[in-house]
Tab-separated table of C-alpha atoms and ligand atoms in Angstrom:
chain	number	residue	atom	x	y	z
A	1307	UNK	CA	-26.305	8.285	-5.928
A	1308	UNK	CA	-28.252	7.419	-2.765
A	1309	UNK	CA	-26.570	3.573	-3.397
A	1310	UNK	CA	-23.324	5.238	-3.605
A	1311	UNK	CA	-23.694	7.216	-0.356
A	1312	UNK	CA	-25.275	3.961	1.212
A	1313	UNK	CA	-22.181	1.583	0.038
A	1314	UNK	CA	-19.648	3.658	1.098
A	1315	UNK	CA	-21.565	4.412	4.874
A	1316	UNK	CA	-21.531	0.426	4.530
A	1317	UNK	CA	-18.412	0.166	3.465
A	1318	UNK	CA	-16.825	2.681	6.160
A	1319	UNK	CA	-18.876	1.387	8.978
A	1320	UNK	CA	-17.588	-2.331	8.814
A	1321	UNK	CA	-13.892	-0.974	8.228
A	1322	UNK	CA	-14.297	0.465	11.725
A	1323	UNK	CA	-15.696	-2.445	13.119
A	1324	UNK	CA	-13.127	-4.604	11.407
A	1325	UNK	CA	-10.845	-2.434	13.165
A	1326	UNK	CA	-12.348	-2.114	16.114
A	1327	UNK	CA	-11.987	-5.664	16.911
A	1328	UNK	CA	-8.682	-6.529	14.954
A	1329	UNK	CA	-6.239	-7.938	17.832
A	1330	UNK	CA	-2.845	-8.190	17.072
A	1331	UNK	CA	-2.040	-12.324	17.703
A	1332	UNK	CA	1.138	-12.509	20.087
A	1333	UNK	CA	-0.002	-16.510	20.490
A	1334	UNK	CA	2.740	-18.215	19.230
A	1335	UNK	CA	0.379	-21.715	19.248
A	1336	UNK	CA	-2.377	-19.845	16.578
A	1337	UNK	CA	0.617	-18.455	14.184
A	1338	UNK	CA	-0.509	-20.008	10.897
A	1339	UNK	CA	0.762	-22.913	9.577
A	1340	UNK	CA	2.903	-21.646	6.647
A	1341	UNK	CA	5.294	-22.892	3.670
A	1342	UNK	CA	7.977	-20.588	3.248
A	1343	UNK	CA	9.550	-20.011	-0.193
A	1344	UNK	CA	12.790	-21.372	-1.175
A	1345	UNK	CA	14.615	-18.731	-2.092
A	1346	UNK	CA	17.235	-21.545	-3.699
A	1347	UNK	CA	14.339	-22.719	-5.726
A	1348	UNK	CA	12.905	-20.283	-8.822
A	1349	UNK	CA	9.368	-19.002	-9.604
A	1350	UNK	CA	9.201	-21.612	-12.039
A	1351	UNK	CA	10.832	-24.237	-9.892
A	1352	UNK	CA	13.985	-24.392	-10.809
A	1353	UNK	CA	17.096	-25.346	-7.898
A	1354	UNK	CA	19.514	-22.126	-7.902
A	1355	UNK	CA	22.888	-24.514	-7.733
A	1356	UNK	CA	25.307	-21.753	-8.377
A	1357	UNK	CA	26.241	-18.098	-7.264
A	1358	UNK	CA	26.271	-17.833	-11.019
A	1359	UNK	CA	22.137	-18.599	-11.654
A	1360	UNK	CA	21.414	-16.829	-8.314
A	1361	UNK	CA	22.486	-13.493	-9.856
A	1362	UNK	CA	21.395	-13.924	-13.337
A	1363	UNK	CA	18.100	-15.604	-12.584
A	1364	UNK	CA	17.044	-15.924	-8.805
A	1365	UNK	CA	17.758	-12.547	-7.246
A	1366	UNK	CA	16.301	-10.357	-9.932
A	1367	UNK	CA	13.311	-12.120	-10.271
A	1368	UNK	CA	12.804	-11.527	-6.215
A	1369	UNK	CA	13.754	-8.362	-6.577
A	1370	UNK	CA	11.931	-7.738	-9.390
A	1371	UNK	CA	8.560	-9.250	-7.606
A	1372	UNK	CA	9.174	-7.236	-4.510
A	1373	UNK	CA	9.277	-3.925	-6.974
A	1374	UNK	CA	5.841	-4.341	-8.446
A	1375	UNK	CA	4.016	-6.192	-5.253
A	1376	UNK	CA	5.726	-4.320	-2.330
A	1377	UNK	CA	7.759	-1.212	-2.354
A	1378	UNK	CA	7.115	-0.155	-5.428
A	1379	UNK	CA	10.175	0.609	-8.169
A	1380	UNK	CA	11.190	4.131	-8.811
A	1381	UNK	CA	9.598	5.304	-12.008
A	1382	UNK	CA	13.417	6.578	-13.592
A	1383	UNK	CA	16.648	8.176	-12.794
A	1384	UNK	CA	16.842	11.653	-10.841
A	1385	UNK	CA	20.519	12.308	-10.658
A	1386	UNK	CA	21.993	15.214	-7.891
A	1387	UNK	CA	21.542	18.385	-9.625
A	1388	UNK	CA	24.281	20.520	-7.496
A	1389	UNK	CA	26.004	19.484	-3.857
A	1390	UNK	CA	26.094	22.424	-1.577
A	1391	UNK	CA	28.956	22.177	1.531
A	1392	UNK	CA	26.077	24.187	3.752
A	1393	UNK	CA	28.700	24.243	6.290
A	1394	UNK	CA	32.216	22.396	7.508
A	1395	UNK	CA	34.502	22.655	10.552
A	1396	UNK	CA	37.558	20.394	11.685
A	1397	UNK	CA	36.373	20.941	14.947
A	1398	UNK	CA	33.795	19.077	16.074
A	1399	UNK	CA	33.821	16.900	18.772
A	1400	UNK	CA	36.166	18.636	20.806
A	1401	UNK	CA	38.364	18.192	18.251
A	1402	UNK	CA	38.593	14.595	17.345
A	1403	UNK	CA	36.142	14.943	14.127
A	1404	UNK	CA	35.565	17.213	11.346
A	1405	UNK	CA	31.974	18.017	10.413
A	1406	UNK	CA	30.164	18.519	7.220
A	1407	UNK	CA	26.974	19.731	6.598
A	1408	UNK	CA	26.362	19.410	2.645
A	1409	UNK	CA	22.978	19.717	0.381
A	1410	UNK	CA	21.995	18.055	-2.260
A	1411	UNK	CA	19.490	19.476	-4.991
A	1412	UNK	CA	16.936	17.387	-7.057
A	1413	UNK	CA	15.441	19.242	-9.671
A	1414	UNK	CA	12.552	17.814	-12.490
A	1415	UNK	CA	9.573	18.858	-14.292
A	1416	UNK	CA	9.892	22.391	-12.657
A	1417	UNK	CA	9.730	20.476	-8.978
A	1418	UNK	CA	12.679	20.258	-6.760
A	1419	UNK	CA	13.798	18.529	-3.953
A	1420	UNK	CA	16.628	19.478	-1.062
A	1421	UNK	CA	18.174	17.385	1.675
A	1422	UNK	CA	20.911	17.884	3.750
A	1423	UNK	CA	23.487	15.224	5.022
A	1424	UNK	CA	25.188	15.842	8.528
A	1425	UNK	CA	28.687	14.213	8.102
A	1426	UNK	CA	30.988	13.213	11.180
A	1427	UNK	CA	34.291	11.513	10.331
A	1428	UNK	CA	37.002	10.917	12.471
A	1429	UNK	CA	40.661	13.244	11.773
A	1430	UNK	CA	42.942	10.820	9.724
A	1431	UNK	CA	44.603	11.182	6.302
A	1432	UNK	CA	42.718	7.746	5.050
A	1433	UNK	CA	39.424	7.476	3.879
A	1434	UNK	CA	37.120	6.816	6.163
A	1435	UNK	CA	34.437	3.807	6.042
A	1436	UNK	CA	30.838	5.463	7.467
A	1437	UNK	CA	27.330	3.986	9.009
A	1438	UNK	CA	24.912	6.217	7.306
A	1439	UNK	CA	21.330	6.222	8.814
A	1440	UNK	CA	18.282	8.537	8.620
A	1441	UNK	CA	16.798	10.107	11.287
A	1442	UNK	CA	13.255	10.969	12.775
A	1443	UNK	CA	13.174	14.397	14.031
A	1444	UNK	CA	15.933	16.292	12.316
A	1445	UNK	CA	19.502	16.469	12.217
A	1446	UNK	CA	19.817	18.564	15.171
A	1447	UNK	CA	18.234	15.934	17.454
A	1448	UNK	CA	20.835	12.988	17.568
A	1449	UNK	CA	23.582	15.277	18.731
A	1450	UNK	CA	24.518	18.263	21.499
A	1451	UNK	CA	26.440	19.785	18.832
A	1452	UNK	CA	25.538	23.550	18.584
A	1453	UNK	CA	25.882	24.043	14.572
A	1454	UNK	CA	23.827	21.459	13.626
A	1455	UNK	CA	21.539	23.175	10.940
A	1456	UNK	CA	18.020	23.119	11.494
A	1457	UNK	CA	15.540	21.338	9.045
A	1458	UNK	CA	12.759	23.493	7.925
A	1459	UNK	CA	11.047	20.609	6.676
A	1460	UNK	CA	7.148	19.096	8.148
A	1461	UNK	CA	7.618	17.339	10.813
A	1462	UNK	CA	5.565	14.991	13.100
A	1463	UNK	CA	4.362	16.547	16.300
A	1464	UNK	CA	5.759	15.276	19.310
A	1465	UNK	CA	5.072	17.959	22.272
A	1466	UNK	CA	7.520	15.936	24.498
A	1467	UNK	CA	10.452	16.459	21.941
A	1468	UNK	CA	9.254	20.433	21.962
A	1469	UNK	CA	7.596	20.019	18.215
A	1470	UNK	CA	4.662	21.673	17.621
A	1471	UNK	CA	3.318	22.873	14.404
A	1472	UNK	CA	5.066	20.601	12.214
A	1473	UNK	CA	7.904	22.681	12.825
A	1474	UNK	CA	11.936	21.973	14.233
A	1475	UNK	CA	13.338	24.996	16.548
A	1476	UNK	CA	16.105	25.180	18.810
A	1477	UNK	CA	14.047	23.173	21.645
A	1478	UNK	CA	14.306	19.848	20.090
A	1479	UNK	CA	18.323	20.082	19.380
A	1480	UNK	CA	19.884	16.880	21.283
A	1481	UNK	CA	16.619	15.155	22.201
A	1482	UNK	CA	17.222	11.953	20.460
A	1483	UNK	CA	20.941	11.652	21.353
A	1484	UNK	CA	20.566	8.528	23.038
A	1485	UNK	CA	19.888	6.811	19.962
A	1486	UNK	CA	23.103	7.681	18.345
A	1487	UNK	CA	26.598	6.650	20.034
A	1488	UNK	CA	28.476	8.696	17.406
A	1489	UNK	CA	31.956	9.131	19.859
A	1490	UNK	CA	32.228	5.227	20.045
A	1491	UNK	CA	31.955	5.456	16.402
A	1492	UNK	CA	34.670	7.617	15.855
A	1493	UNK	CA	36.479	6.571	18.388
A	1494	UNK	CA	36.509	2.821	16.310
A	1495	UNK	CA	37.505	4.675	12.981
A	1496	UNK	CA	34.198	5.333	11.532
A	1497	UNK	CA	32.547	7.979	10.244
A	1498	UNK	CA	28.696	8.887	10.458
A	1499	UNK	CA	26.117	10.299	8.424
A	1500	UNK	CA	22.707	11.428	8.844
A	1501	UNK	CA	19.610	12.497	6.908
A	1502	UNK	CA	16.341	13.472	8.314
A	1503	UNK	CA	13.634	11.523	6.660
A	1504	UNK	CA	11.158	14.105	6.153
A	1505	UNK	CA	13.191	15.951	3.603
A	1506	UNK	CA	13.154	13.122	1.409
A	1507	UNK	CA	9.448	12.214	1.815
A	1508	UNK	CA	7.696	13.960	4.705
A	1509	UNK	CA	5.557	10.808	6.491
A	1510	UNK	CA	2.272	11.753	5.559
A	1511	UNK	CA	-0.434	9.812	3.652
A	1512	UNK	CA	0.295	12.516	0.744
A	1513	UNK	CA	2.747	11.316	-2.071
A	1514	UNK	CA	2.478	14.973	-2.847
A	1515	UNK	CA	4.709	16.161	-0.815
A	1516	UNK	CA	8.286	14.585	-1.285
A	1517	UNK	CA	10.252	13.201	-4.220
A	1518	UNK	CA	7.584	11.353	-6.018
A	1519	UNK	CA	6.410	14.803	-6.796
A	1520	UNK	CA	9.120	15.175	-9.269
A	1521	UNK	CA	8.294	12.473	-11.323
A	1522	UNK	CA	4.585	13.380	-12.036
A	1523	UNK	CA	3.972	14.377	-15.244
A	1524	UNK	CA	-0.038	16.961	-15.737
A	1525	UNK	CA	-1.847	16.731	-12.757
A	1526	UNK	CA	-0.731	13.358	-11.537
A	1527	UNK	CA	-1.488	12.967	-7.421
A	1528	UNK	CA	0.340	10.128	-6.775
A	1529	UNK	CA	2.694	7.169	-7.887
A	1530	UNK	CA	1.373	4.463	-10.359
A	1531	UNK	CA	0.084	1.127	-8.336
A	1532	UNK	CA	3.758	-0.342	-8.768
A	1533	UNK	CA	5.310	2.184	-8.191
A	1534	UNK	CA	6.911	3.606	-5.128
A	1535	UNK	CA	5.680	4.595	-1.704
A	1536	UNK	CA	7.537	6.121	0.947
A	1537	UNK	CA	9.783	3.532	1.856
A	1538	UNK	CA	10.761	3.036	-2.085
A	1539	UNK	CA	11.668	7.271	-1.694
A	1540	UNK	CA	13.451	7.043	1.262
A	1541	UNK	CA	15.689	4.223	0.249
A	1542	UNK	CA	16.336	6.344	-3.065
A	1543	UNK	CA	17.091	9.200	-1.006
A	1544	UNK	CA	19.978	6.858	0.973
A	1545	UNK	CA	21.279	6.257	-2.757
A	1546	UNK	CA	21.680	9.557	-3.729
A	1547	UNK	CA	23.834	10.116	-0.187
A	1548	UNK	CA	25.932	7.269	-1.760
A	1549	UNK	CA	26.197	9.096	-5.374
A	1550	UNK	CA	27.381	12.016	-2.774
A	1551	UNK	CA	30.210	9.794	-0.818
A	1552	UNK	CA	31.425	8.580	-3.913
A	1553	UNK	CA	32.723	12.537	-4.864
A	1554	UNK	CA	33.957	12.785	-1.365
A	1555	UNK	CA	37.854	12.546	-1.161
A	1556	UNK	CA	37.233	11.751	3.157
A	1557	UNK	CA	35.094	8.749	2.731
A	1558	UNK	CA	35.667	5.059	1.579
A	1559	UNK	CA	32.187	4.767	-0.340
A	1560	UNK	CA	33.225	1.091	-0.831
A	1561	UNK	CA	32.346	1.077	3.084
A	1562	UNK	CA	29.025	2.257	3.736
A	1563	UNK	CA	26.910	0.544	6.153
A	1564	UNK	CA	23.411	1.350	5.742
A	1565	UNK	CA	20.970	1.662	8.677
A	1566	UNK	CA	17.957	2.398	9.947
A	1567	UNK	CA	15.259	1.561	13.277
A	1568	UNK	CA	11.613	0.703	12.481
A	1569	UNK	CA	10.367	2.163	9.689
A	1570	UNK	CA	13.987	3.153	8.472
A	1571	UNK	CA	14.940	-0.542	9.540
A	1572	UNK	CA	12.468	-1.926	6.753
A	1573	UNK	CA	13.927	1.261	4.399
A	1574	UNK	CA	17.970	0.464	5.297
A	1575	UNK	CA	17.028	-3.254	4.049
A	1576	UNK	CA	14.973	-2.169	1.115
A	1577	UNK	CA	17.727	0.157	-0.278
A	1578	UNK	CA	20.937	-2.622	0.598
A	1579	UNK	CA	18.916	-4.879	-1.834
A	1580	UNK	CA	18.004	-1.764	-4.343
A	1581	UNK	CA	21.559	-0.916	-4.163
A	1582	UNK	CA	25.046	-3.122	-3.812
A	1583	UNK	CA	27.041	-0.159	-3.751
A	1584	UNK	CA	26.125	-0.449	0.077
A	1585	UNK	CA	29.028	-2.078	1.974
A	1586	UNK	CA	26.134	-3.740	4.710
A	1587	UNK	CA	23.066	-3.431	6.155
A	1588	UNK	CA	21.725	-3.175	9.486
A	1589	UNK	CA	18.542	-3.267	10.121
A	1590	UNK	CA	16.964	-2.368	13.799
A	1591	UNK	CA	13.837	-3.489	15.430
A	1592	UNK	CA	12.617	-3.378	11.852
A	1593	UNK	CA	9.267	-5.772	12.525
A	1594	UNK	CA	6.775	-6.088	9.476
A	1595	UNK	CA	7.816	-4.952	5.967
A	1596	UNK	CA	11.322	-5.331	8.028
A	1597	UNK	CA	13.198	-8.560	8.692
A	1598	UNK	CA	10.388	-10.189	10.195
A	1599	UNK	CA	8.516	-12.946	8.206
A	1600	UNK	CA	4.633	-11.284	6.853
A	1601	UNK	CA	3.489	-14.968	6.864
A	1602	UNK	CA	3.624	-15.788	10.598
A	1603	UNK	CA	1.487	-12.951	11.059
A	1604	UNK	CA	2.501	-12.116	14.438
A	1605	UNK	CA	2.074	-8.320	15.727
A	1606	UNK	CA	1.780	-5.980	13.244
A	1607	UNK	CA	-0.021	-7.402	9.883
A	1608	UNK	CA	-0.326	-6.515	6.198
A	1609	UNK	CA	-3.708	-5.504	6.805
A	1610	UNK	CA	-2.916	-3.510	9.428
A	1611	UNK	CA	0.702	-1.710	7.935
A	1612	UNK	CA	-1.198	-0.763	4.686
A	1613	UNK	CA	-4.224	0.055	6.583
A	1614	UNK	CA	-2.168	2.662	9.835
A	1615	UNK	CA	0.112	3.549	6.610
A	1616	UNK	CA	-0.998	3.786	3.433
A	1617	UNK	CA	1.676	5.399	1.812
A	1618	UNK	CA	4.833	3.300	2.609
A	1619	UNK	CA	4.416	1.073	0.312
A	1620	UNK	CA	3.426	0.513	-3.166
A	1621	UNK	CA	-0.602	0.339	-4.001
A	1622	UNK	CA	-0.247	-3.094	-5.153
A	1623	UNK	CA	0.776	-4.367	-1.537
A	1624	UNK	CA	-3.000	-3.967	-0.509
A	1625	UNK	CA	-3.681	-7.188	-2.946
A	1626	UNK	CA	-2.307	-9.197	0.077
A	1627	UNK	CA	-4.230	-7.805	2.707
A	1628	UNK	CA	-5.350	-10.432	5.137
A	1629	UNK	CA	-3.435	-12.690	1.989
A	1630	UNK	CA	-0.211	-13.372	3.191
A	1631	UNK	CA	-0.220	-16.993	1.866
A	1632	UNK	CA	-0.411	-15.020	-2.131
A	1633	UNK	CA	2.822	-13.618	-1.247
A	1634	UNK	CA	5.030	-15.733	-2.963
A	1635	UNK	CA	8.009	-14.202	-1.314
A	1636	UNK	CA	8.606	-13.324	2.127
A	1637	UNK	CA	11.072	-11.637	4.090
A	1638	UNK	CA	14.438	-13.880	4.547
A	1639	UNK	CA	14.742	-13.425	0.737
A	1640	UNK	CA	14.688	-9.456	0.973
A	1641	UNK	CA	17.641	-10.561	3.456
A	1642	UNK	CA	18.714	-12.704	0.811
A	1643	UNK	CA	19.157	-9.658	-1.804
A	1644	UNK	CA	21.524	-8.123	0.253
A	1645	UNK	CA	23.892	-11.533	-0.237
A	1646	UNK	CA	27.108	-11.626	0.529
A	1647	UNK	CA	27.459	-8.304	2.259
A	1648	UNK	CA	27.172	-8.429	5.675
A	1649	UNK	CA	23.499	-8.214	7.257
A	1650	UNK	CA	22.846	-7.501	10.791
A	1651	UNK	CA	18.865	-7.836	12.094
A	1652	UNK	CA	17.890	-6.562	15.659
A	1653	UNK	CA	15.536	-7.360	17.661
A	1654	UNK	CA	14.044	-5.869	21.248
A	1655	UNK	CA	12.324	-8.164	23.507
A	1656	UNK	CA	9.762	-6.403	24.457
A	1657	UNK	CA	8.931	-5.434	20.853
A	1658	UNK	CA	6.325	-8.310	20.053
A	1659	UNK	CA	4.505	-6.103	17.531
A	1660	UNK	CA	7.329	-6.015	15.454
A	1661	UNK	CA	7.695	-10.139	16.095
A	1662	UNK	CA	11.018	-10.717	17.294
A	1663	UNK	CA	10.874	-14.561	16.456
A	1664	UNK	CA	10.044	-13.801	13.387
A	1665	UNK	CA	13.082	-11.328	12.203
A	1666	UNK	CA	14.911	-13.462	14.046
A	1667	UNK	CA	13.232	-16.090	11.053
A	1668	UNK	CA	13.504	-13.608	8.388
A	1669	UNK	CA	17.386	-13.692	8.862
A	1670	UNK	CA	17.996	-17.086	9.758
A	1671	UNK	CA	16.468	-18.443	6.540
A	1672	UNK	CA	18.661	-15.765	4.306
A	1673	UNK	CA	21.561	-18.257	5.318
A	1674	UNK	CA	21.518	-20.693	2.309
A	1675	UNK	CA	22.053	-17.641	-0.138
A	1676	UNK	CA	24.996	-16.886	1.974
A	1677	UNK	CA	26.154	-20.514	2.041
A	1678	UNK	CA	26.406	-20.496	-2.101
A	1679	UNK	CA	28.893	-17.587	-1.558
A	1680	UNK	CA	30.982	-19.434	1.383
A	1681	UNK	CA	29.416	-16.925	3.870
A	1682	UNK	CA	28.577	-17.664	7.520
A	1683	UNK	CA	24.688	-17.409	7.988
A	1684	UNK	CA	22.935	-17.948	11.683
A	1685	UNK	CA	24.087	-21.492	12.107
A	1686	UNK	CA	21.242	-22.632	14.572
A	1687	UNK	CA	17.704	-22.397	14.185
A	1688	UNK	CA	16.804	-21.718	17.157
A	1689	UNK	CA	16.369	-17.586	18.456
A	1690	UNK	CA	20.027	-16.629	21.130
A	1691	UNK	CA	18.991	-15.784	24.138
A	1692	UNK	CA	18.926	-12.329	25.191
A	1693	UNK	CA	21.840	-9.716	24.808
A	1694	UNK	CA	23.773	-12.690	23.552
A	1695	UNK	CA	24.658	-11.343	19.533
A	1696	UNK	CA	25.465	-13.698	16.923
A	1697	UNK	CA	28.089	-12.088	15.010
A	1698	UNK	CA	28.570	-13.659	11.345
A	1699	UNK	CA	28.046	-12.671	7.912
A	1700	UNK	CA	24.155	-12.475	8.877
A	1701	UNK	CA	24.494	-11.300	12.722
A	1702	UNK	CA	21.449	-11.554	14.920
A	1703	UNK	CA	20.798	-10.358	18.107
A	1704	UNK	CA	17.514	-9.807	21.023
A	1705	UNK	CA	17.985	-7.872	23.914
A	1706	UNK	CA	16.719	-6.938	26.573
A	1707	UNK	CA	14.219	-3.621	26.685
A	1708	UNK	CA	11.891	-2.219	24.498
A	1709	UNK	CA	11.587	-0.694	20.756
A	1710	UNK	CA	14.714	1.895	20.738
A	1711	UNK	CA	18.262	1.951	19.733
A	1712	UNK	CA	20.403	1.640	22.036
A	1713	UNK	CA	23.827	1.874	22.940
A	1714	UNK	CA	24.733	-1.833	23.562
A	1715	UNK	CA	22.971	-2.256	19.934
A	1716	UNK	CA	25.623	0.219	18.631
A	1717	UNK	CA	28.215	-1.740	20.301
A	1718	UNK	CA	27.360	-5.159	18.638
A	1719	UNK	CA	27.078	-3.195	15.087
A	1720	UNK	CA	30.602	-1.602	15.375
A	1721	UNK	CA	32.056	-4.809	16.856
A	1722	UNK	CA	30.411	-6.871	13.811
A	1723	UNK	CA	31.172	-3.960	10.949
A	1724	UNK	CA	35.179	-4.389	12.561
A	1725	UNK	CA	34.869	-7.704	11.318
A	1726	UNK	CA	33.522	-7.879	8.411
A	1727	UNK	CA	33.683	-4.513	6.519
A	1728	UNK	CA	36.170	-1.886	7.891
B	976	GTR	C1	4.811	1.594	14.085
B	976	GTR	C2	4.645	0.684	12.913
B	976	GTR	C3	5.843	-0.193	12.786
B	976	GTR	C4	7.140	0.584	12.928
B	976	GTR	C5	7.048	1.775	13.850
B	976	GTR	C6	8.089	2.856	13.667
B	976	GTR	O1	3.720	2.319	14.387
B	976	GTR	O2	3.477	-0.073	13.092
B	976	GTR	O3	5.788	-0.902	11.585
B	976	GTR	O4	7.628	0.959	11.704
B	976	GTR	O5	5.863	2.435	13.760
B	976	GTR	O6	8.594	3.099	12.589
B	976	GTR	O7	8.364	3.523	14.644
């Protein structure tokens, strides 16, 4: 007992320290030196020649790898239970867009699960092709509009957004606005949907709380070691808004681009490879477990994601803690699994934690994958400058500023998904 109590004070005390003096490297000279895998070339070192052995062979044994090592795989099927229209109006946007409001129900084991999809789409008698993107605070922060319903869910604190007690009110409607140019994106003949995150998993260190829950079976706490974190549940929950599109007579569900900033960056990516129903993927500012490569080890680390979030991704992922040369995957071959839909990566230059070089890396290395289909990739390997896009297959761009959405992003991803998917 006493050597118990005396390892883990050990233990605990040289986490801290380890902590305490872990600096993020932003050096590009001390980035290790690093081989990174073909993703033309199989586990057991075969060359992929042919679209033909990249789908039967090469993609699902990457996909399959990043299932048990990284996000985790969804332990079985959960299929919408009912779809509520919580509310609907042909009104909305002074007029130009109709607005839906509709809730879906998960039930399982006696557990169930509710989230709510706010729908914009432009008035026209054709289906409509929508970017579909979860949000951080709520529903009723990315827009001024009045009727958007209120999450009840837990929610983060943020006193400058008006959030306290883990609760949404009135005070917080509109406050993240700026990071959503929905009138240019009806005004181009898209539609828009939005989920807030929390209803699908709140972000806690708790896998109690959301839809693993549903799956447990006795007094299982959390997922098995392969199985999925919080990342893995929230790019499930994006699915189940595409089971939902697919009954919906106003949408072209052939046309859905997923996306997502930061955290919801690395989720929009991990649920385009999880799921080709999704048209593309765009993927913002996304940084480690993102676009950007984990073996540069620039910014924001393994160690350091699993250790600040525990719960995004699967228990195994802590085997390559301060191990990034086990990995025998990386990051341009997540890219890779979204192959040939269209892929856009973002990056901020001021956003060095989330390595800008390197998801600049991450997506010019998908290219080859995109070359065996006759797609464009990122042609030169060296980064754009800034606020000068790359608009292919794979698009690319830095610009200027910090970690945010912004407008001019939006402008580049509706000028890209013109070309290539509406
Ligand atoms: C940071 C985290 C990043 C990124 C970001 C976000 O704290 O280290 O990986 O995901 O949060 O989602 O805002």
């Amino acid at each position: 007992m006493i050597r118990t109590v005396f390892l883990l004070l050990f233990a605990i005390f040289f986490g801290v320290v380890a902590e305490a003096q872990w600096k993020p490297n932003y050096d590009e000279s001390k980035v290790p030196e690093f081989k990174l895998p073909d993703p033309l070339k199989t586990f057991s070192g075969k060359k992929v020649r042919s679209v033909k052995q990249w789908e039967k062979k090469r993609r699902p044994e990457i996909l399959d790898y990043y299932q048990q090592n990284i996000y985790g795989e969804v332990p079985g099927k959960l299929a919408i239970s009912s779809v509520d229209v919580l509310e609907e109006s042909s009104n909305a946007y002074g007029g130009k867009a109709i607005r839906k409001q509709v809730e879906l129900s998960f039930e399982k084991n006696k557990q169930s699960l509710h989230f709510t999809i706010l729908i914009y789409l432009p008035k026209t008698d054709k289906k409509v092709p929508v970017f579909l993107g979860y949000n951080f605070y709520g529903n009723h922060t990315i827009t001024d509009d009045v009727n958007v319903l209120i999450s009840t869910a837990w929610v983060d604190n943020n006193p400058s957004f008006g959030i306290v007690n883990h609760q949404l009110t009135e005070q917080s409607r509109g406050v993240r606005t700026n990071r959503w140019a929905i009138e240019k994106m009806l005004d181009a003949g898209f539609g828009f949907a939005t989920i807030y995150y929390g209803e699908v998993d709140p972000d806690t260190n708790d896998l109690t709380d959301g839809v693993q829950r549903l799956f447990y079976v006795d007094d299982q706490q959390q997922p098995a070691d392969n199985e999925w974190g919080s990342i893995a549940a929230w790019a499930w929950g994006l699915s189940r808004a595409m089971d939902y599109f697919e009954q919906d007579e106003d949408i072209d569900a052939s046309k859905v681009i997923v996306f997502g900033h930061s955290r919801l960056g690395k989720t929009s990516l991990w649920a385009g490879a999880n799921d080709q129903r999704f048209a593309g993927v765009i993927s913002n500012n996304s940084g480690c477990g993102g676009a950007a490569l984990f073996k540069r080890q620039f910014g924001e680390t393994i160690w350091r994601i699993n250790r600040s979030f525990p719960h995004w991704f699967c228990d195994n992922f802590k085997n390559f803690n301060n191990d990034e040369k086990k990995l025998v995957v990386d990051q341009h071959e997540l890219i890779a699994l979204v192959a040939p839909r269209p892929v856009y990566v973002a990056s901020a230059e001021e956003d060095q934690w989330a390595d800008p070089k390197g998801e600049f890396m991450g997506a010019y290395y998908a290219g080859p994958v995109y070359e065996l289909y006759g797609k464009k990739g990122i042609q030169n390997d060296t980064q754009p400058p800034v606020n000068k896009p790359i608009i292919n297959t794979v698009a690319y761009h830095i610009r200027s500023g910090v970690h945010d959405v912004t407008d001019f992003d939006w402008e580049q991803y509706i000028n890209w998904a013109q070309k290539f998917i509406q």
